[in-house]
Coordinates of C-alpha atoms in Angstrom, one line a residue:
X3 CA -9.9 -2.0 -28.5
X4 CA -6.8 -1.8 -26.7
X5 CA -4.9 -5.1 -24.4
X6 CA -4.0 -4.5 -21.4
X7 CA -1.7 -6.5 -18.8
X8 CA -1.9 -5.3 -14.9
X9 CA 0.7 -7.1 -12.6
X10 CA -0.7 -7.1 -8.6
X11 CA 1.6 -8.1 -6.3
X12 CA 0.0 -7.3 -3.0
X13 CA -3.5 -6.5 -1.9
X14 CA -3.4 -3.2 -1.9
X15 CA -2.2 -3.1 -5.7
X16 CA -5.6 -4.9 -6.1
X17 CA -6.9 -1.5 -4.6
X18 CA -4.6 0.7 -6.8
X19 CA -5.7 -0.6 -9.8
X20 CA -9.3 -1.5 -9.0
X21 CA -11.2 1.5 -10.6
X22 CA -8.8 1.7 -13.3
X23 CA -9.3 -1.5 -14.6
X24 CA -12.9 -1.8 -14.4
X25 CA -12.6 1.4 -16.0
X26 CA -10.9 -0.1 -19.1
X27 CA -13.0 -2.8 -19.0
X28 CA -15.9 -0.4 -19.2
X29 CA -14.5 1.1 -22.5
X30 CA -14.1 -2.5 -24.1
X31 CA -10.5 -2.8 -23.6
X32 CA -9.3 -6.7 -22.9
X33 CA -7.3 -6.6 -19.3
X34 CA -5.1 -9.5 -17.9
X35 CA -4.9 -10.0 -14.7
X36 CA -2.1 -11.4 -13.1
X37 CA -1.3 -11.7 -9.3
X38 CA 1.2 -13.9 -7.0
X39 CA 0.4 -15.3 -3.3
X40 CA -0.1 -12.6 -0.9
X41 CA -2.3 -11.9 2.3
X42 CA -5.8 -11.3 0.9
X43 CA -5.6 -10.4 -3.1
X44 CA -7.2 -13.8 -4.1
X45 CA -10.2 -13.4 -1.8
X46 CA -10.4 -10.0 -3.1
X47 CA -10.2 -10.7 -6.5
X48 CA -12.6 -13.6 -6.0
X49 CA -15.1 -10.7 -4.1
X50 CA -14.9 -8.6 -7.6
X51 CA -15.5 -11.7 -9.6
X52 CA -12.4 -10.8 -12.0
X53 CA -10.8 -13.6 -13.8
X54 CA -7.1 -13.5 -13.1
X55 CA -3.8 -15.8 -13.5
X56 CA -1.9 -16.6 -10.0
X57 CA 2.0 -16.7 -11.8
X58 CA 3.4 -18.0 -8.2
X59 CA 1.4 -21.0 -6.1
X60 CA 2.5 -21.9 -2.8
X61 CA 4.8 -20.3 -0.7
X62 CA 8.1 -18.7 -1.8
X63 CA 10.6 -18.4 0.7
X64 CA 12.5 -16.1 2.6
X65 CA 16.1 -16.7 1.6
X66 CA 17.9 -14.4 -1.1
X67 CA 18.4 -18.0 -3.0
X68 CA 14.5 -18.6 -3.1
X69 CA 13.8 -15.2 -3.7
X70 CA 15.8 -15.0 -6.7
X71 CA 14.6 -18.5 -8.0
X72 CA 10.8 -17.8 -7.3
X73 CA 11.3 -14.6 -9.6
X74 CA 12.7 -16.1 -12.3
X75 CA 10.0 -18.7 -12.2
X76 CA 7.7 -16.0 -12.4
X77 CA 8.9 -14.0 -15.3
X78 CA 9.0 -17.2 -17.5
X79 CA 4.9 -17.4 -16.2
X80 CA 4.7 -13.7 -17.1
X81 CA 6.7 -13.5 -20.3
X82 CA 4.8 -16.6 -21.6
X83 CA 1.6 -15.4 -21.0
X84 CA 2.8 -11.9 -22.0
X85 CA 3.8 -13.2 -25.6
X86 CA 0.2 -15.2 -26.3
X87 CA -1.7 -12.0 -25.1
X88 CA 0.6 -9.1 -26.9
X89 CA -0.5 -6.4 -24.3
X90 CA -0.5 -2.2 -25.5
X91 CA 0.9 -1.8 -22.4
X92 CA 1.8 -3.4 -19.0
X93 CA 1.8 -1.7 -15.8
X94 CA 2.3 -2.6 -12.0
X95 CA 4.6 -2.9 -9.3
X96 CA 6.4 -5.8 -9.9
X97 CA 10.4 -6.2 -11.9
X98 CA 8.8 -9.2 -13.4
X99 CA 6.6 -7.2 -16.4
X100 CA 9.9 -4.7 -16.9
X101 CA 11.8 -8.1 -17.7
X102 CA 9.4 -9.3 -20.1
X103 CA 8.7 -5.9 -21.7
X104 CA 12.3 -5.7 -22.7
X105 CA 12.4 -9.2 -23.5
X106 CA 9.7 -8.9 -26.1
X107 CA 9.8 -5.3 -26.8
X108 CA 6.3 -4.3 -24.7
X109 CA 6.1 -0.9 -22.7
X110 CA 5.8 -1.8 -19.0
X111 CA 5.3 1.1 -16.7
X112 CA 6.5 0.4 -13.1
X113 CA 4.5 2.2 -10.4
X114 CA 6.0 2.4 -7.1
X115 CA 5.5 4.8 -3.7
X116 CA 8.5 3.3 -1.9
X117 CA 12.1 5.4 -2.1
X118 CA 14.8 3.9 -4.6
X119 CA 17.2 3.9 -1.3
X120 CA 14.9 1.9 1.0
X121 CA 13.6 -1.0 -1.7
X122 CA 17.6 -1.0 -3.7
X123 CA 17.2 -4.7 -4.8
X124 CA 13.7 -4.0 -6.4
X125 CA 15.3 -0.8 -8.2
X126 CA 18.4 -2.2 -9.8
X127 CA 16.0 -4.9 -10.7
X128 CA 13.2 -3.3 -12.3
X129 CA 14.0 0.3 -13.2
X130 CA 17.1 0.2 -15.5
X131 CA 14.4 -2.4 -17.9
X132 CA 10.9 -0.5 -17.6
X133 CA 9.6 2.3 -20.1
X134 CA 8.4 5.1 -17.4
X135 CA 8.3 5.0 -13.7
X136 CA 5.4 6.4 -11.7
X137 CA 6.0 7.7 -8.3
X138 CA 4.5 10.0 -6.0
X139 CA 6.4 13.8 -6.0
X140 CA 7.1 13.0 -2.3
X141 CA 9.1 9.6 -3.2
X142 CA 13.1 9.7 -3.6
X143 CA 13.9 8.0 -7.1
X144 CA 17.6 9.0 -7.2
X145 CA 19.1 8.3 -10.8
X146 CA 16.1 7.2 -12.0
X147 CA 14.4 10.1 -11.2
X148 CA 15.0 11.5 -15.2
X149 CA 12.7 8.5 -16.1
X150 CA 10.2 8.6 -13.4
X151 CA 6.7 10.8 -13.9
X152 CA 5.6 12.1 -10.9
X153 CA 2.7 13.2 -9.3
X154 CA 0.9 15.0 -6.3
X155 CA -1.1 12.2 -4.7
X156 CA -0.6 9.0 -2.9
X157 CA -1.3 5.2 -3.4
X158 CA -3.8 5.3 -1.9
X159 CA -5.8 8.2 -3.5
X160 CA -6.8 5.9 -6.1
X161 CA -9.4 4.4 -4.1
X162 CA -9.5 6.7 -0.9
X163 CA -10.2 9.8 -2.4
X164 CA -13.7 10.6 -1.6
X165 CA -14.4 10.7 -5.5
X166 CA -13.8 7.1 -5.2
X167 CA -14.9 6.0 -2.1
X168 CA -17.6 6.3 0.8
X169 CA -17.6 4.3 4.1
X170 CA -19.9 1.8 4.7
X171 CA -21.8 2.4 8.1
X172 CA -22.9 -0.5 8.6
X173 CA -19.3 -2.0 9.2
X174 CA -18.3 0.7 12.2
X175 CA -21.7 -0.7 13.4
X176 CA -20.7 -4.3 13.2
X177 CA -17.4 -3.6 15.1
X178 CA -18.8 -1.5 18.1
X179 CA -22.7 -2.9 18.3
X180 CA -22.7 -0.8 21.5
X181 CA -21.4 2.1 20.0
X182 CA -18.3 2.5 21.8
X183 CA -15.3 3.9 20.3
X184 CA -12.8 0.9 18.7
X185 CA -9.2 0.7 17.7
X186 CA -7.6 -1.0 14.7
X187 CA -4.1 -2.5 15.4
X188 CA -2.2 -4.4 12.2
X189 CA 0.5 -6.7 12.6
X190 CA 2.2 -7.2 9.1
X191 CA 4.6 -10.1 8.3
X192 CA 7.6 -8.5 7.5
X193 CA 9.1 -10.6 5.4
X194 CA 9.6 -9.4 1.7
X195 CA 13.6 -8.8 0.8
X196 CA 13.7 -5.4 2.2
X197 CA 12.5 -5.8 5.7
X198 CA 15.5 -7.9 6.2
X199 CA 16.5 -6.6 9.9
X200 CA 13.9 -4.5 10.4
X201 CA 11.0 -5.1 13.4
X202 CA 7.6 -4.3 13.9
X203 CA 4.8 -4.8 16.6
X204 CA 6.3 -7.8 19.3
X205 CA 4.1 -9.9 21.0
X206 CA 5.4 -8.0 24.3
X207 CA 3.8 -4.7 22.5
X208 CA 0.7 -6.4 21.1
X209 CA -0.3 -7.7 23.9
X210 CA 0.2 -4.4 26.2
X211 CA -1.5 -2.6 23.7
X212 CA -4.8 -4.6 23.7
X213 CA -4.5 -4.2 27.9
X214 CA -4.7 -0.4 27.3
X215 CA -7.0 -0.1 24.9
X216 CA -9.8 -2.0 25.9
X217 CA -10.9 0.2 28.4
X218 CA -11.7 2.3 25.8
X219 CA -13.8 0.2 24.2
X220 CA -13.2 -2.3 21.3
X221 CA -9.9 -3.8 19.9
X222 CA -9.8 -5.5 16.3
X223 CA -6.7 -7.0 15.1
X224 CA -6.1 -7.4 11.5
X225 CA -2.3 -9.4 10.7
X226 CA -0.7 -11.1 8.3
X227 CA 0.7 -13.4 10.8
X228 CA -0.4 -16.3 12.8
X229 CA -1.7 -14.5 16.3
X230 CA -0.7 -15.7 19.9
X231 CA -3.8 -17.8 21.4
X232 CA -4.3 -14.3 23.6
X233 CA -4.8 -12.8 21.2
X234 CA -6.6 -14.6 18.1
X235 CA -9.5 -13.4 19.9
X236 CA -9.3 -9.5 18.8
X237 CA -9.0 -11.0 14.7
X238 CA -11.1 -8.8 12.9
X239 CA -14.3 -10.8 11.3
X240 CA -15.1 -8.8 8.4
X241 CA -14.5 -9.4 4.4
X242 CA -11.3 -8.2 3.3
X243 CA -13.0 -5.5 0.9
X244 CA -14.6 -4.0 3.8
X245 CA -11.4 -3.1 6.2
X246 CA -11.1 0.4 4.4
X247 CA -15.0 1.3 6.2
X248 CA -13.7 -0.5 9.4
X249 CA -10.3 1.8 9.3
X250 CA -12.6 5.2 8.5
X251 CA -14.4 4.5 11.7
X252 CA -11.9 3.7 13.7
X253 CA -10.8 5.8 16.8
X254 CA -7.0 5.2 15.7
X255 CA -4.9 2.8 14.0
X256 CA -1.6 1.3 15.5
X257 CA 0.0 -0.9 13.5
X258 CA 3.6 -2.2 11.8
X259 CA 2.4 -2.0 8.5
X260 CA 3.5 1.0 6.1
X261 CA 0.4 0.9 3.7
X262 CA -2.6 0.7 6.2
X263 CA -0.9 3.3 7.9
X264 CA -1.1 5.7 4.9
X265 CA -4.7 4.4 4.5
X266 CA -5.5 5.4 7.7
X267 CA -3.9 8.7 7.1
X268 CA -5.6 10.0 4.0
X269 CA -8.9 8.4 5.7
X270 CA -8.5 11.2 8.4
X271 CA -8.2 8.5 11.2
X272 CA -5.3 9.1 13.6
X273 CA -2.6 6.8 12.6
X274 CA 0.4 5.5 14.8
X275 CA 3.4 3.1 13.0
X276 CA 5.8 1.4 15.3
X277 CA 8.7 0.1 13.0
X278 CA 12.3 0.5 11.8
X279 CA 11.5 2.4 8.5
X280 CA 9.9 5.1 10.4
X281 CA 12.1 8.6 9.1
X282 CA 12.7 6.4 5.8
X283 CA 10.0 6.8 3.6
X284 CA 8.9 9.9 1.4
X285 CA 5.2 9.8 1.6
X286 CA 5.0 8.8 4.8
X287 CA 7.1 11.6 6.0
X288 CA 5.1 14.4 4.2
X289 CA 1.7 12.5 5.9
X290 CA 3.5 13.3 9.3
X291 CA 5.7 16.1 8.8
X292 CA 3.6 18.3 6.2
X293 CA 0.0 17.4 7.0
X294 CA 0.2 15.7 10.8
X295 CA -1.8 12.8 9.4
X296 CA 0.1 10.1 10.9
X297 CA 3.2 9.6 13.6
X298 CA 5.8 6.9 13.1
X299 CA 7.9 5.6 16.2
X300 CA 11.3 3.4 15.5
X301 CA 11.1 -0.2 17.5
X302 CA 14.1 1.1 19.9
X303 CA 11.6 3.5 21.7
X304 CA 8.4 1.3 22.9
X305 CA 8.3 3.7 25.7
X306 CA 7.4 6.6 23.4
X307 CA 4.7 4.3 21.8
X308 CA 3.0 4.3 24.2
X309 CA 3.1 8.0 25.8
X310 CA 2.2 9.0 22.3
X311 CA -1.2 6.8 22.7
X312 CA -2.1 8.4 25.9
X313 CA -1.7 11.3 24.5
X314 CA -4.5 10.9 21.6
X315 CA -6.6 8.9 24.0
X316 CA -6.2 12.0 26.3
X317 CA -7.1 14.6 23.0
X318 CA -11.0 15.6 23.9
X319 CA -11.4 16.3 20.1
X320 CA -8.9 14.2 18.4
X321 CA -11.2 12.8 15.1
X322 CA -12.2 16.5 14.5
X323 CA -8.6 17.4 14.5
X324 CA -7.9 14.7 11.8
X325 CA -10.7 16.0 9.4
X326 CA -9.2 19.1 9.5
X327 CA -6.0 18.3 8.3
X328 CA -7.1 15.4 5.9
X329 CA -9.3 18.1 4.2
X330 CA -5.5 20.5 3.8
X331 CA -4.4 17.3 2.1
X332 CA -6.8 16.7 -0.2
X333 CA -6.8 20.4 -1.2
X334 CA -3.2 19.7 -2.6
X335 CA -3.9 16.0 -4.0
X336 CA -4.9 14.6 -6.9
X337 CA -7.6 11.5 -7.5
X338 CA -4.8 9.0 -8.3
X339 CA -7.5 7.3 -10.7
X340 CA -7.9 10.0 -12.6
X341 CA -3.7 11.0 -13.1
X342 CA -3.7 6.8 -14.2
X343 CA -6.3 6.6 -16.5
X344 CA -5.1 9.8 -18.6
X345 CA -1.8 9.0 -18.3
X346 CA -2.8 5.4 -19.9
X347 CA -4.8 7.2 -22.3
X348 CA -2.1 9.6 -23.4
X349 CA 0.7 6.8 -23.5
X350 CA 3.7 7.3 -24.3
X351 CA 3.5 11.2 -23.8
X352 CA 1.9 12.2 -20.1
X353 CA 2.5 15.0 -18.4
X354 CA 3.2 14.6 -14.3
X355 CA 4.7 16.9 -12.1
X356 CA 7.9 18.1 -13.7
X357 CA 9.7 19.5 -10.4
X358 CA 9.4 16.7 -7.5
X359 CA 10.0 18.0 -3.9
X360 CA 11.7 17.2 -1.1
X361 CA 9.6 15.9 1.3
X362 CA 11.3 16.4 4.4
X363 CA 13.0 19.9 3.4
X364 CA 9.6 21.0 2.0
X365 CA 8.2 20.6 5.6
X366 CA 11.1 22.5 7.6

């Protein structure tokens, strides 16, 4: 029996990590859990009945000052439960557990989807101190690409991949009783150190968007923000663990938020981002510009927003479209599951993709 110590920082880590773990479990392996304050992750873990350890209570700030304090508060949490528990390996997504694996002489694998040039402050942080990197072969990892393994799948893929996962009807049901078609909008908060200047979905937006779409049917809002009184009425009322059958059956997804968008994406539902780090971001751009999956529009060009949703709306067979080209993509990826669980199982010698692409000049 093996320990093992997974660091969530964000629900959809909770999603990453979700089969591997009870995976491990499975086997007999011991698994530490632990997680700070973020959207939904403690409902979710709650939902899975996993015991876990919450290294940051209460809110943290938005300042560089309490960012930097709340971390360091964290990896003394995570280095003291790190020493009791001796773990064969950490892994996650966080700088805290490449801190403490130094520290005390622990491999920690860092696993990350976001370019080294769009998230600097978390690379200098936690790349020069982790064992390995994991990324996708569409993500940018500069100088730290000689320590990175890649490989050919997303996020994502480790619990979209249809090895992994099947919608649940009944939730699609729940949302449009009538039948009609409905849309999924997401407003995220936009707050962590790198979305310092950047925008997302207004209030302005928002609400034009819900006037447009309801026509077509039904409108459900999921946000990590407080919503404007008009429109608290469109929250979605469904468990967390049950958005991923909610964004399956949707007719499209708009929405601010990078990771739903990509969920969305590999789902085969039409997805539509409206923020600054459209053109930014590696996986996103070979979702768009390799497999036509998704389509981001920058916050300086509402008008194009919106002409690009008439457009869909105007597409006669726009969800047969999307299965088509979702089924390309998954010809070319990998169950991300699968790559995570051999590559813990052949630790510290796995094999990933050894020549990463460029993502934009592989799709010229």
């Amino acid at each position: 029996m093996k320990r093992y110590l997974f660091y969530l920082g964000h629900p959809a880590h909770f999603h990453l990590f979700r089969h591997v773990i009870a995976a491990l479990k499975g086997e007999g392996h011991a698994v530490e859990i632990l997680i700070k304050n973020k959207d939904v992750l403690e409902a979710l873990l709650d939902a899975a009945g996993w015991p876990y350890r919450n290294v940051q209570r209460g809110e943290r700030g938005d300042s560089r000052l309490r960012i930097a304090w709340s971390l360091l508060k964290r990896d003394v949490e995570v280095l003291r439960i790190a020493r009791r528990f001796r773990p064969h390996l950490m892994m996650g997504t966080s700088a805290e557990i490449a801190h403490v694996g130094r520290l005390l002489g622990l491999p920690a694998v860092v696993v990350n989807e976001d370019d080294h040039d769009v998230v600097p402050l978390f690379a200098k942080l936690a790349y020069p101190f982790a064992d390995a990197l994991l990324a996708p072969v569409a993500c940018r990892m500069g100088r730290w690409a000689a320590k990175t393994v890649f490989y050919e799948s997303y996020h994502e893929l480790a619990y979209l991949h249809p090895d992994r996962f099947a919608p649940d009807p009944a939730v699609p049901a729940a949302l449009a009783p009538d039948g009609r078609p409905y849309v999924v909008l997401r407003f995220a908060q936009l707050n962590a150190h790198h979305d310092v200047g950047r925008s997302g979905i207004t209030t302005a937006v928002a609400e034009r968007l819900v006037e447009r779409l309801r026509p077509l049917g039904h409108v459900h809002i999921t946000a990590e923000r407080p919503l404007e009184p008009a429109l608290e009425p469109y929250r979605i009322r469904i468990a967390p663990a049950d958005i991923h059958s909610a964004l399956a059956g949707a007719h499209l997804y708009i929405g601010d938020s990078q990771t739903m968008a990509a969920e969305a994406a590999v789902l085969g539902t039409p997805s539509l981002r409206f923020n600054d780090f459209v053109g930014e971001i590696g996986y996103l751009e070979e979702l768009e510009h390799r497999y036509g999956l998704t389509r981001g529009i920058r916050t300086d060009a509402p008008e194009r927003l919106f002409e690009q949703v008439e457009a869909w709306l105007a597409h006669d067979d726009l969800r047969a479209e999307w299965a088509r080209r979702r089924d390309r993509m998954l010809e070319d990826k990998v169950d991300l599951t699968a790559f995570l669980l051999r590559f813990i199982a052949e630790y510290p010698e796995p094999a990933g993709v050894e020549d990463p692409v460029d993502p934009v000049a592989s799709a010229a």
